[in-house]
Coordinates of C-alpha atoms and ligand atoms in Angstrom, one line a residue:
M1 CA 114.5 19.2 200.4
S2 CA 111.6 21.5 200.0
D3 CA 109.7 20.5 203.1
P4 CA 109.3 23.8 205.0
C5 CA 109.4 21.8 208.3
F6 CA 113.1 21.3 207.9
S7 CA 114.2 24.9 207.9
S8 CA 117.7 26.1 208.8
S9 CA 119.2 24.7 212.1
K10 CA 115.9 23.2 213.1
L11 CA 116.0 21.0 216.2
M12 CA 114.8 17.7 214.9
N13 CA 114.3 14.3 216.6
V14 CA 116.2 11.3 215.5
D15 CA 113.3 9.5 213.7
Q16 CA 112.4 12.6 211.7
A17 CA 115.9 12.9 210.5
I18 CA 116.1 9.2 209.5
S19 CA 112.7 9.4 207.6
F20 CA 113.7 12.6 205.9
L21 CA 117.0 11.1 204.7
L22 CA 115.3 7.8 203.5
D23 CA 112.6 9.7 201.7
N24 CA 115.3 11.6 199.8
A25 CA 117.6 8.6 199.0
K26 CA 117.2 7.4 195.4
P27 CA 118.3 3.8 194.8
T28 CA 121.0 3.5 192.2
T29 CA 120.1 1.9 188.9
K30 CA 123.7 1.2 187.7
T31 CA 124.3 -2.5 187.6
E32 CA 127.1 -4.9 186.5
K33 CA 127.6 -8.6 186.2
I34 CA 130.1 -10.2 188.5
R35 CA 131.3 -13.7 189.2
I36 CA 129.9 -15.1 192.5
E37 CA 133.3 -15.5 194.1
H38 CA 133.6 -11.7 194.0
A39 CA 130.1 -11.1 195.4
L40 CA 130.8 -10.7 199.1
G41 CA 129.1 -7.6 200.4
R42 CA 127.6 -6.7 197.1
T43 CA 123.9 -5.9 196.6
L44 CA 121.9 -8.1 194.2
A45 CA 120.3 -6.1 191.4
E46 CA 118.1 -9.0 190.0
S47 CA 116.3 -11.7 191.7
L48 CA 117.8 -15.2 191.3
V49 CA 115.3 -17.8 190.2
S50 CA 116.3 -21.5 190.2
S51 CA 116.1 -23.4 187.0
I52 CA 116.8 -26.7 188.8
N53 CA 115.6 -28.7 191.8
V54 CA 118.0 -28.9 194.7
P55 CA 118.6 -31.7 195.4
P56 CA 118.1 -32.7 191.7
W57 CA 116.9 -36.2 192.6
D58 CA 116.0 -38.3 195.5
N59 CA 119.3 -39.2 197.2
S60 CA 120.6 -41.1 200.1
A61 CA 121.2 -39.2 203.4
M62 CA 123.5 -42.0 204.7
D63 CA 126.0 -44.6 203.7
G64 CA 124.0 -47.8 203.7
Y65 CA 121.7 -50.0 201.6
A66 CA 118.8 -49.0 199.3
V67 CA 116.0 -51.6 199.4
R68 CA 112.3 -52.0 199.0
V69 CA 110.3 -52.0 202.2
A70 CA 108.2 -54.8 200.8
D71 CA 111.3 -57.1 200.7
L72 CA 112.0 -56.6 204.5
H73 CA 110.7 -58.9 207.2
L74 CA 108.5 -56.9 209.6
E75 CA 110.3 -58.6 212.6
G76 CA 113.9 -59.7 212.8
S77 CA 116.6 -59.6 210.1
T78 CA 116.5 -60.0 206.4
S79 CA 119.2 -61.3 204.2
L80 CA 119.4 -59.8 200.6
P81 CA 121.9 -60.2 197.8
I82 CA 123.7 -57.0 196.8
S83 CA 122.9 -56.3 193.2
Q84 CA 124.8 -53.1 192.6
R85 CA 127.0 -50.4 194.1
I86 CA 126.1 -46.7 193.8
P87 CA 128.7 -44.1 194.9
A88 CA 127.9 -40.4 194.8
G89 CA 128.2 -39.0 191.3
T90 CA 126.8 -42.1 189.6
I91 CA 123.3 -43.2 188.6
G92 CA 122.4 -46.8 189.5
L93 CA 120.1 -49.2 187.6
P94 CA 116.5 -49.8 188.7
L95 CA 116.6 -52.0 191.8
Q96 CA 115.8 -55.6 191.1
P97 CA 113.1 -56.9 193.5
G98 CA 114.5 -59.0 196.4
T99 CA 118.0 -57.3 196.3
A100 CA 119.8 -54.4 198.0
A101 CA 121.9 -51.7 196.4
R102 CA 125.0 -50.6 198.3
I103 CA 124.7 -46.8 198.4
F104 CA 126.6 -43.8 199.7
T105 CA 125.7 -40.4 201.0
G106 CA 124.5 -38.1 198.2
A107 CA 124.1 -40.8 195.6
P108 CA 120.7 -41.0 193.7
V109 CA 118.4 -43.6 195.2
P110 CA 117.7 -46.1 192.4
E111 CA 114.3 -46.5 190.9
H112 CA 112.0 -49.0 192.8
A113 CA 114.0 -48.6 196.1
D114 CA 111.9 -46.8 198.7
T115 CA 114.1 -46.8 201.8
V116 CA 117.7 -46.6 202.8
I117 CA 119.0 -48.6 205.8
M118 CA 122.0 -47.0 207.4
Q119 CA 125.1 -49.3 207.4
E120 CA 125.3 -49.4 211.2
H121 CA 122.1 -51.5 211.1
C122 CA 123.5 -53.9 208.5
Q123 CA 126.2 -56.6 208.2
Q124 CA 127.8 -57.3 204.9
T125 CA 129.3 -60.6 204.1
G126 CA 130.7 -61.0 200.6
E127 CA 127.9 -60.1 198.2
T128 CA 125.1 -60.5 200.8
V129 CA 123.8 -58.0 203.4
L130 CA 122.0 -58.9 206.6
I131 CA 119.6 -56.1 207.5
N132 CA 119.1 -56.1 211.2
K133 CA 116.5 -53.3 211.5
P134 CA 113.7 -52.7 209.1
A135 CA 112.7 -49.1 208.3
P136 CA 109.6 -47.3 206.9
A137 CA 109.4 -46.0 203.3
G138 CA 111.3 -42.7 202.8
N139 CA 113.8 -43.4 205.5
N140 CA 117.1 -41.6 205.0
I141 CA 116.0 -40.3 201.6
R142 CA 116.4 -36.6 200.8
R143 CA 113.7 -35.8 198.3
A144 CA 114.2 -34.0 195.0
G145 CA 113.5 -30.3 195.3
D146 CA 113.3 -30.5 199.1
D147 CA 115.5 -27.4 199.5
I148 CA 114.7 -25.6 196.3
A149 CA 112.2 -26.4 193.6
I150 CA 112.4 -25.4 189.9
G151 CA 111.1 -21.8 189.6
D152 CA 111.7 -20.9 193.2
T153 CA 113.1 -17.4 193.9
V154 CA 116.1 -18.1 196.0
L155 CA 117.4 -14.5 196.4
T156 CA 115.6 -11.3 195.9
T157 CA 116.7 -7.9 194.5
G158 CA 118.3 -5.8 197.2
T159 CA 119.8 -8.7 199.1
K160 CA 123.3 -8.2 200.5
M161 CA 125.5 -11.1 199.4
R162 CA 127.0 -12.9 202.4
P163 CA 129.0 -16.1 202.3
Q164 CA 125.7 -18.0 202.6
E165 CA 124.2 -16.3 199.6
M166 CA 127.4 -16.9 197.6
G167 CA 127.0 -20.6 198.3
L168 CA 123.2 -20.6 197.6
A169 CA 123.7 -18.9 194.2
A170 CA 126.3 -21.6 193.4
S171 CA 123.9 -24.4 194.5
V172 CA 121.5 -23.5 191.7
G173 CA 124.4 -23.3 189.2
A174 CA 124.7 -19.5 188.9
A175 CA 128.3 -18.5 188.0
E176 CA 127.5 -14.8 187.6
I177 CA 125.0 -12.5 189.3
S178 CA 123.8 -9.0 188.5
V179 CA 124.7 -6.5 191.3
Y180 CA 124.4 -2.8 191.7
R181 CA 127.7 -0.9 191.0
K182 CA 129.4 0.0 194.2
L183 CA 128.6 3.5 195.3
R184 CA 131.5 5.9 195.0
V185 CA 131.6 8.1 198.1
A186 CA 134.0 11.1 198.2
I187 CA 135.1 12.1 201.6
F188 CA 137.2 14.8 203.2
S189 CA 137.8 16.2 206.6
T190 CA 137.8 19.9 207.5
G191 CA 139.9 21.5 210.2
D192 CA 143.0 23.7 210.4
E193 CA 144.0 21.7 213.6
L194 CA 144.3 18.3 211.9
A195 CA 147.6 16.4 211.5
L196 CA 148.0 13.1 209.7
P197 CA 149.0 10.0 211.6
G198 CA 152.7 9.4 210.8
E199 CA 153.4 13.1 211.0
A200 CA 154.6 14.9 214.1
A201 CA 151.6 16.8 215.4
K202 CA 152.6 20.5 215.9
A203 CA 151.5 22.6 218.9
G204 CA 147.8 23.0 218.7
Q205 CA 147.3 20.1 216.3
I206 CA 145.4 16.8 216.8
Y207 CA 145.4 13.8 214.6
N208 CA 142.7 13.4 212.0
S209 CA 140.9 10.3 213.2
N210 CA 137.6 10.9 211.4
R211 CA 139.1 10.2 208.1
Y212 CA 140.0 6.7 209.1
T213 CA 136.8 6.0 211.0
L214 CA 134.9 7.0 208.0
T215 CA 137.1 5.0 205.7
G216 CA 136.5 1.9 207.8
L217 CA 132.7 2.5 208.0
L218 CA 132.4 2.9 204.2
Q219 CA 134.6 -0.1 203.6
A220 CA 132.4 -2.1 205.9
L221 CA 129.4 -1.2 203.7
G222 CA 131.4 -2.3 200.7
M223 CA 131.6 1.1 199.0
D224 CA 134.3 2.7 197.0
I225 CA 136.0 5.7 198.6
I226 CA 137.4 8.7 196.9
D227 CA 139.6 10.2 199.6
L228 CA 140.2 13.9 199.2
G229 CA 142.1 14.1 202.4
T230 CA 142.1 17.0 204.9
I231 CA 141.3 20.6 204.0
A232 CA 141.8 23.9 205.8
D233 CA 138.9 25.9 207.3
D234 CA 138.6 28.2 204.3
L235 CA 135.5 29.0 202.3
A236 CA 137.2 29.0 198.8
V237 CA 139.1 25.7 199.5
T238 CA 136.0 24.1 200.9
R239 CA 134.0 25.1 197.8
K240 CA 136.7 23.9 195.4
T241 CA 137.0 20.6 197.2
L242 CA 133.2 20.1 197.2
E243 CA 133.0 20.8 193.5
S244 CA 135.8 18.4 192.7
A245 CA 134.2 15.7 194.9
A246 CA 130.8 16.1 193.2
L247 CA 132.5 15.6 189.8
Q248 CA 133.9 12.2 190.8
A249 CA 131.4 10.7 193.2
D250 CA 127.8 9.5 193.7
I251 CA 127.7 10.9 197.2
V252 CA 129.9 13.4 199.1
M253 CA 130.5 13.2 202.8
T254 CA 132.5 15.4 205.1
T255 CA 133.3 15.6 208.7
G256 CA 133.5 18.8 210.8
G257 CA 132.8 22.4 209.9
V258 CA 129.0 22.0 210.2
S259 CA 128.6 23.8 213.6
V260 CA 127.6 27.4 213.5
G261 CA 131.0 28.8 214.5
E262 CA 132.7 31.4 212.3
E263 CA 135.3 28.7 211.3
D264 CA 132.6 26.4 210.0
Y265 CA 132.5 26.9 206.2
V266 CA 130.8 23.7 204.9
K267 CA 127.3 25.1 205.1
A268 CA 128.2 28.4 203.4
A269 CA 130.1 26.6 200.7
I270 CA 127.3 24.2 199.9
E271 CA 124.8 27.0 199.9
Q272 CA 126.8 28.6 197.1
L273 CA 126.9 25.4 195.1
G274 CA 123.5 23.9 195.7
A275 CA 121.2 23.5 198.6
V276 CA 121.7 22.5 202.2
E277 CA 119.6 21.6 205.2
M278 CA 121.2 22.1 208.6
W279 CA 119.8 20.2 211.5
R280 CA 120.4 20.2 215.1
I281 CA 119.3 16.7 216.1
A282 CA 118.0 16.2 219.6
M283 CA 120.5 13.5 220.4
K284 CA 123.7 12.8 222.2
P285 CA 126.4 12.6 220.9
G286 CA 126.4 14.5 217.6
K287 CA 124.0 17.4 217.3
P288 CA 124.8 19.0 214.0
L289 CA 124.1 17.2 210.7
A290 CA 123.9 18.6 207.2
Y291 CA 122.2 17.2 204.1
G292 CA 122.1 18.8 200.7
H293 CA 123.3 18.7 197.1
V294 CA 126.4 19.9 195.4
N295 CA 125.8 20.3 191.7
H296 CA 122.9 17.7 192.1
I297 CA 125.1 15.2 193.9
P298 CA 123.9 14.3 197.4
F299 CA 125.9 15.6 200.3
I300 CA 126.0 14.5 204.0
G301 CA 128.0 16.6 206.4
L302 CA 128.8 14.8 209.7
P303 CA 129.8 16.6 212.8
G304 CA 133.5 16.9 213.8
N305 CA 133.7 15.2 217.1
P306 CA 135.0 11.7 216.6
V307 CA 132.4 9.8 218.5
S308 CA 129.6 11.9 216.9
V309 CA 131.0 10.9 213.5
F310 CA 130.8 7.3 214.3
V311 CA 127.3 7.4 215.8
T312 CA 125.7 9.8 213.3
F313 CA 127.2 7.7 210.4
C314 CA 125.6 4.5 211.9
L315 CA 122.3 6.1 212.5
F316 CA 121.8 8.5 209.6
A317 CA 124.4 8.0 206.8
R318 CA 124.2 4.2 206.9
P319 CA 120.5 3.8 206.0
Y320 CA 120.8 6.6 203.5
L321 CA 123.8 5.0 201.8
L322 CA 122.3 1.5 201.9
K323 CA 119.0 2.6 200.3
T324 CA 121.0 4.5 197.6
Q325 CA 123.0 1.3 197.1
G326 CA 119.8 -0.6 196.4
R327 CA 119.7 -2.6 199.6
T328 CA 116.4 -3.6 201.1
D329 CA 117.4 -4.6 204.6
I330 CA 118.3 -1.2 205.9
M331 CA 117.3 -0.6 209.5
P332 CA 119.2 -2.4 212.3
A333 CA 117.6 -4.9 214.6
R334 CA 117.2 -3.6 218.2
L335 CA 117.3 -6.0 221.2
K336 CA 115.9 -5.6 224.7
I337 CA 118.6 -6.5 227.2
S338 CA 118.8 -6.1 230.9
A339 CA 120.9 -3.1 232.0
A340 CA 124.0 -3.7 234.2
F341 CA 124.1 0.0 235.0
D342 CA 122.1 2.9 236.4
W343 CA 121.6 6.1 234.4
N344 CA 120.0 9.2 235.9
K345 CA 121.4 11.9 233.6
S346 CA 118.3 12.0 231.4
G347 CA 117.3 15.0 229.4
P348 CA 115.5 16.2 226.3
R349 CA 118.0 14.6 223.9
R350 CA 117.9 10.9 223.0
E351 CA 121.2 9.2 224.0
F352 CA 123.2 6.6 222.2
L353 CA 125.5 5.2 224.8
R354 CA 128.5 3.2 223.8
A355 CA 127.7 -0.1 225.4
R356 CA 128.9 -3.7 225.7
L357 CA 126.9 -6.8 225.7
M358 CA 128.6 -8.8 228.5
P359 CA 129.7 -12.4 228.0
T360 CA 127.2 -14.6 229.9
V361 CA 128.2 -17.4 232.2
N362 CA 126.2 -20.4 233.2
G363 CA 123.2 -19.5 231.1
E364 CA 122.5 -16.3 232.9
P365 CA 120.3 -13.8 231.1
A366 CA 122.3 -11.3 228.9
R367 CA 123.3 -8.0 230.4
V368 CA 124.6 -4.8 228.8
D369 CA 126.9 -2.3 230.4
V370 CA 128.0 1.2 229.3
F371 CA 131.4 2.8 229.0
R372 CA 132.2 5.1 231.9
K373 CA 133.1 8.1 229.8
Q374 CA 130.4 9.1 227.3
G375 CA 132.0 12.3 226.0
S376 CA 131.8 12.9 222.2
G377 CA 135.5 13.1 221.9
V378 CA 136.2 9.8 223.8
L379 CA 137.0 7.5 220.9
T380 CA 138.0 4.7 223.3
S381 CA 134.3 4.3 224.1
T382 CA 133.6 3.2 220.6
S383 CA 136.4 0.6 220.7
W384 CA 135.4 -0.8 224.1
A385 CA 131.8 -1.1 223.0
N386 CA 130.1 -3.7 220.8
G387 CA 126.9 -1.8 220.4
L388 CA 124.9 1.2 221.4
V389 CA 122.2 1.6 224.1
E390 CA 119.4 3.8 222.8
L391 CA 118.0 5.7 225.7
P392 CA 114.7 7.6 225.1
E393 CA 114.4 11.3 225.8
H394 CA 113.6 12.0 229.5
H395 CA 114.3 8.5 230.6
T396 CA 116.3 7.2 233.6
I397 CA 117.5 3.6 233.9
T398 CA 117.8 1.5 237.0
K399 CA 120.0 -1.6 237.0
G400 CA 118.0 -4.7 235.9
E401 CA 115.6 -2.7 233.7
D402 CA 115.4 -3.7 230.0
V403 CA 117.1 -1.2 227.6
T404 CA 117.3 -1.1 223.8
F405 CA 120.6 -2.3 222.5
I406 CA 121.8 -2.1 218.8
P407 CA 124.7 -4.4 218.2
F408 CA 127.5 -3.0 216.1
N409 CA 127.2 -6.0 213.8
E410 CA 123.8 -4.6 212.8
L411 CA 125.4 -1.3 212.0
L412 CA 128.8 -2.1 210.4
G413 CA 127.7 -3.8 207.2
Ligands
LIG1 P1 134.0 21.0 214.3 O1 132.6 20.5 214.1 O2 134.8 21.2 213.1 O3 133.9 22.3 215.1 O4 134.8 20.0 215.2 C1 134.3 19.6 216.5 C2 135.4 18.9 217.3 O5 135.9 17.8 216.6 C3 136.7 19.8 217.4 O6 137.2 19.6 218.7 C4 137.6 19.3 216.4 O7 139.0 19.5 216.7 C5 137.3 17.8 216.4 N1 137.5 17.3 215.0 C6 137.1 17.8 213.9 N2 137.5 17.0 212.8 C7 138.2 16.1 213.4 C8 139.0 15.0 212.8 N3 139.0 14.8 211.5 N4 139.6 14.1 213.6 C9 139.6 14.3 214.9 N5 138.9 15.3 215.5 C10 138.3 16.2 214.8
LIG2 MG1 136.4 22.4 212.6

């Protein structure tokens, strides 16, 4: 906050703004223990180290017969008496030389057996099996510790728990894990013109869409929301709401009211309560962005235009929030994809075009197209799109050229 480079209303480039925010994000230290079935989307607060081998013992990868390679004829078939039956979940006896054990997928391979012949290569008659195809040692045997060995770190601190990680934790026997407490994010929208969906919008009013976009974005990140609704463009009300938000939340976020018009009170209110940096970011959509503190609680002020809210959240608020939540995978993957469009409206601001990765047919290379209307109020563009094309400053695009594409699934979680 004290960096003199970030003075009031400075025009800043996108990367500078992201670095500044990340440098200022302090990972939470509050943790709790939860059961793994409740872990979806949570952030691991402690590495998970396995106290067991997975699989725990050598086991059969097939339904078949466990034998000793030494008992098989090198050519042709071998007939062996069946000395035992080992279904999954039971431990057999050491294999007697010159016999076969009937075995099933997942069952422990008995001591002395060194290969498993799949049942398709065998004929069982009564208590005897004819093995039609010999196999080398180790065939169809999954070795103890092949996936995870005792002492392996299977999940590291800062990992987001996806279904795969829930299963992985279970596979080493962990019923509970330690996660960071969900961040509590207080939100409110500013604007005298805002009506709520479900109400009749009066003359001059528009529906408050930002509140719901922001709610969805925060829910997608697995955070708790303290929704303080819509407030009027009024300095005293803005101040009061910010103070109340800071008492309840880990982070406060607002939409609108951060431009420099005389009806924009967010900056003035925060200046009275703490400190604020106002930036004009050299990007389209979404120029103004505010970052500061209200009574020592961090604050992010997003612009008012609905598309700007969506894009600036994904680019700036998301990495800040994720770092604060304790996550280690913060920045989205970017792909290089062939453009299905021309773009000649380049300028000094970096553009984030609402774009769609097109379904490919017959193994054609992937292509990305952009929505026709790229205005910062055109919310349909965000719904049509499945990602953003990031267009560098002063850069035109000709169809067929590679462009940078950030899929929404890299941004909405
Ligand atoms: P502002 O930054 O407050 O000047 O808002 C910029 C534009 O976004 C104006 O056209 C506002 O009407 C519009 N806007 C602001 N807040 C919202 C909202 N919550 N939902 C929809 N549009 C909004
Ligand atoms: Mg406004």
